[in-house]
Each structure stands twice: as C-alpha cells, then as structure tokens.
GROMACS .gro file of C-alpha atoms in nm:
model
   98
    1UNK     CA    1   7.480   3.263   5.361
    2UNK     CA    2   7.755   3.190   5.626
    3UNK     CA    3   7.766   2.877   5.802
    4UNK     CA    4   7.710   2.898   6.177
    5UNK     CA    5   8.073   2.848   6.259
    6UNK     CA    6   8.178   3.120   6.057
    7UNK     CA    7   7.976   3.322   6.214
    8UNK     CA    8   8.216   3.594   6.344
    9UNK     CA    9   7.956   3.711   6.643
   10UNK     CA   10   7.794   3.408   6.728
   11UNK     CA   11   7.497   3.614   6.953
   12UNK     CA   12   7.407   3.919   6.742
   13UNK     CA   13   7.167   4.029   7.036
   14UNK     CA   14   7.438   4.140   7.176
   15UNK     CA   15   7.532   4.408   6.919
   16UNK     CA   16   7.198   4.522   6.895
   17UNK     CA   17   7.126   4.838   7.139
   18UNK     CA   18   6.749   4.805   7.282
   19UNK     CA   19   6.736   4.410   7.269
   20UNK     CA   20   6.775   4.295   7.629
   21UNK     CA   21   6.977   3.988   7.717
   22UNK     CA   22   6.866   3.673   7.949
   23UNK     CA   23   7.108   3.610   8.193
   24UNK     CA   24   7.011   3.275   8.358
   25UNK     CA   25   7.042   3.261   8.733
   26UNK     CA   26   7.182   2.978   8.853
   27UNK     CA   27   6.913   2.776   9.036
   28UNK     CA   28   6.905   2.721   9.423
   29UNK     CA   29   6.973   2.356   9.546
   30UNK     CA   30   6.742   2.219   9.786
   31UNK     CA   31   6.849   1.975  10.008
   32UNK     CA   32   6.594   1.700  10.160
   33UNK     CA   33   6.703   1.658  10.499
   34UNK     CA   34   6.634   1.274  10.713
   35UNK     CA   35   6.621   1.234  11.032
   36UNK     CA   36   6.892   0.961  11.100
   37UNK     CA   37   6.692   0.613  11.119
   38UNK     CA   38   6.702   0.450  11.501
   39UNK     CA   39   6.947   0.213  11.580
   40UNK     CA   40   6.895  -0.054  11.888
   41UNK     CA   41   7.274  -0.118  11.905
   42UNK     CA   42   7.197  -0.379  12.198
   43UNK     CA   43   6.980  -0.580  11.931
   44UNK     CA   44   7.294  -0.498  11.640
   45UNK     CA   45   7.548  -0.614  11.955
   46UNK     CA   46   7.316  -0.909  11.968
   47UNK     CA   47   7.309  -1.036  11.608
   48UNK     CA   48   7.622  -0.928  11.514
   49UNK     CA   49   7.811  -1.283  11.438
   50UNK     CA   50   8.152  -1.172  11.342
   51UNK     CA   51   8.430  -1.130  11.630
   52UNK     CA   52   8.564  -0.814  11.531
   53UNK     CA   53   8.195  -0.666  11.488
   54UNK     CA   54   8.106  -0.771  11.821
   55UNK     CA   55   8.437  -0.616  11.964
   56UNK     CA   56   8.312  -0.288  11.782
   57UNK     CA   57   7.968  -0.295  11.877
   58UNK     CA   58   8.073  -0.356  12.275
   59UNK     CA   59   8.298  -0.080  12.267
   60UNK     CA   60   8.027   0.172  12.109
   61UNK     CA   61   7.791   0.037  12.337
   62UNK     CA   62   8.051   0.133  12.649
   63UNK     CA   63   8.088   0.456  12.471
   64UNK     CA   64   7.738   0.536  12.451
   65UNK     CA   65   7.703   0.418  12.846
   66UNK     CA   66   7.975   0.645  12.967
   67UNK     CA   67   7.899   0.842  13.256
   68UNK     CA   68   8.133   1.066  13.463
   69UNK     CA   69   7.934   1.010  13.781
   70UNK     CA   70   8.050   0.629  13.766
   71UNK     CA   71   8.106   0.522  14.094
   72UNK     CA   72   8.341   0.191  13.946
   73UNK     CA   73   8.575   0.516  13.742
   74UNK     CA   74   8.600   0.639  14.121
   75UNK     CA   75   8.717   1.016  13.956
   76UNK     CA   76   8.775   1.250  14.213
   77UNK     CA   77   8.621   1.585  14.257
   78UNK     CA   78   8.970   1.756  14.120
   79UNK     CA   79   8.956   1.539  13.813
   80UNK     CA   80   8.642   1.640  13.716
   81UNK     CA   81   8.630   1.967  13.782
   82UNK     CA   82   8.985   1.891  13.517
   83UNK     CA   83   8.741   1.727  13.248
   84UNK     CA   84   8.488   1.998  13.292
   85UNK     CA   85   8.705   2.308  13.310
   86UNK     CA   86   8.980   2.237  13.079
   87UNK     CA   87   9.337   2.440  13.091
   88UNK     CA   88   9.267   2.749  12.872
   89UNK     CA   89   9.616   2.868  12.847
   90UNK     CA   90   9.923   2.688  12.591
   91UNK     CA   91  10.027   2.400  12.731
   92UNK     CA   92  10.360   2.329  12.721
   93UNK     CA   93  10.517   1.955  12.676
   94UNK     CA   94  10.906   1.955  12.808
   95UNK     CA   95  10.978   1.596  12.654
   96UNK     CA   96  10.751   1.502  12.408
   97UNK     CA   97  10.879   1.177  12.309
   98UNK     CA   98  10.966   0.999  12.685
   0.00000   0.00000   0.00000
C-alpha cells in the first residue's frame, strides 16, 4: 500500500461525485464587554506619593473640572460662540513658522 505522503490526492472525497464535503465555518468571536471600573481620582490625587504622579493626577483632575461657564476663564460671548461653532471652511496659515 502507499504511504500517506505518497499519496498523490491526499482527500479522495473530493474525487468522488455524490460524497459531500464539510466546509468548516469559521466560528464567530464573542467579545465580553466591562464596564470600566470607577475611579475617585481625588482619593488617587490623594495617595499618589510620587511628584510627577501628583503633577499628572492635578492636571486630569483640572481637566475633568473644566467648565466653559468659568467665571475666573472670563471668555467672552464671541469666544464661545468660537469654541462652540467652529470655522467650517479651510483655514489658511500665511506664516506658519513665526
């Protein structure tokens, strides 16, 4: 008898009318999703002992604070009507470099 790899039609179902073939489907990837866990990042800003991370954590925290109805920013009503209705047409920069 032949040995397997001298088989010259390694599937012979395939020559074979009335035999059908199993195709596998690939299978379908679920993904579990997590709500993100809650973060207090006054208590991280709090226990956070390293300089840098404390720099970090104060600037996420004034981040996360922002308001553009800040009386201390003192924006005027042109500026944000700016912010919230932004140029929709190409802006052009004459000297990009000065």
């Amino acid at each position: 008898p032949p040995h397997h790899d001298d088989d010259p039609n390694p599937n012979p179902q395939l020559d074979e009318p009335n035999v059908p073939v199993v195709v596998q489907q690939p299978r379908s990837i679920v993904y579990n999703c997590r709500c993100p866990p809650e973060l207090d990042l006054e208590q991280l800003l709090a226990t956070s002992t390293l300089p840098k991370l404390q720099e970090t954590m104060e600037y996420i925290l004034l981040i996360k604070n922002a308001s553009l109805d800040d009386l201390i920013a003192k924006m005027t009503p042109e500026t944000l009507m700016r912010i919230w209705n932004p140029p929709q047409r190409l802006i052009v920069i004459e000297s990009a470099g000065a």
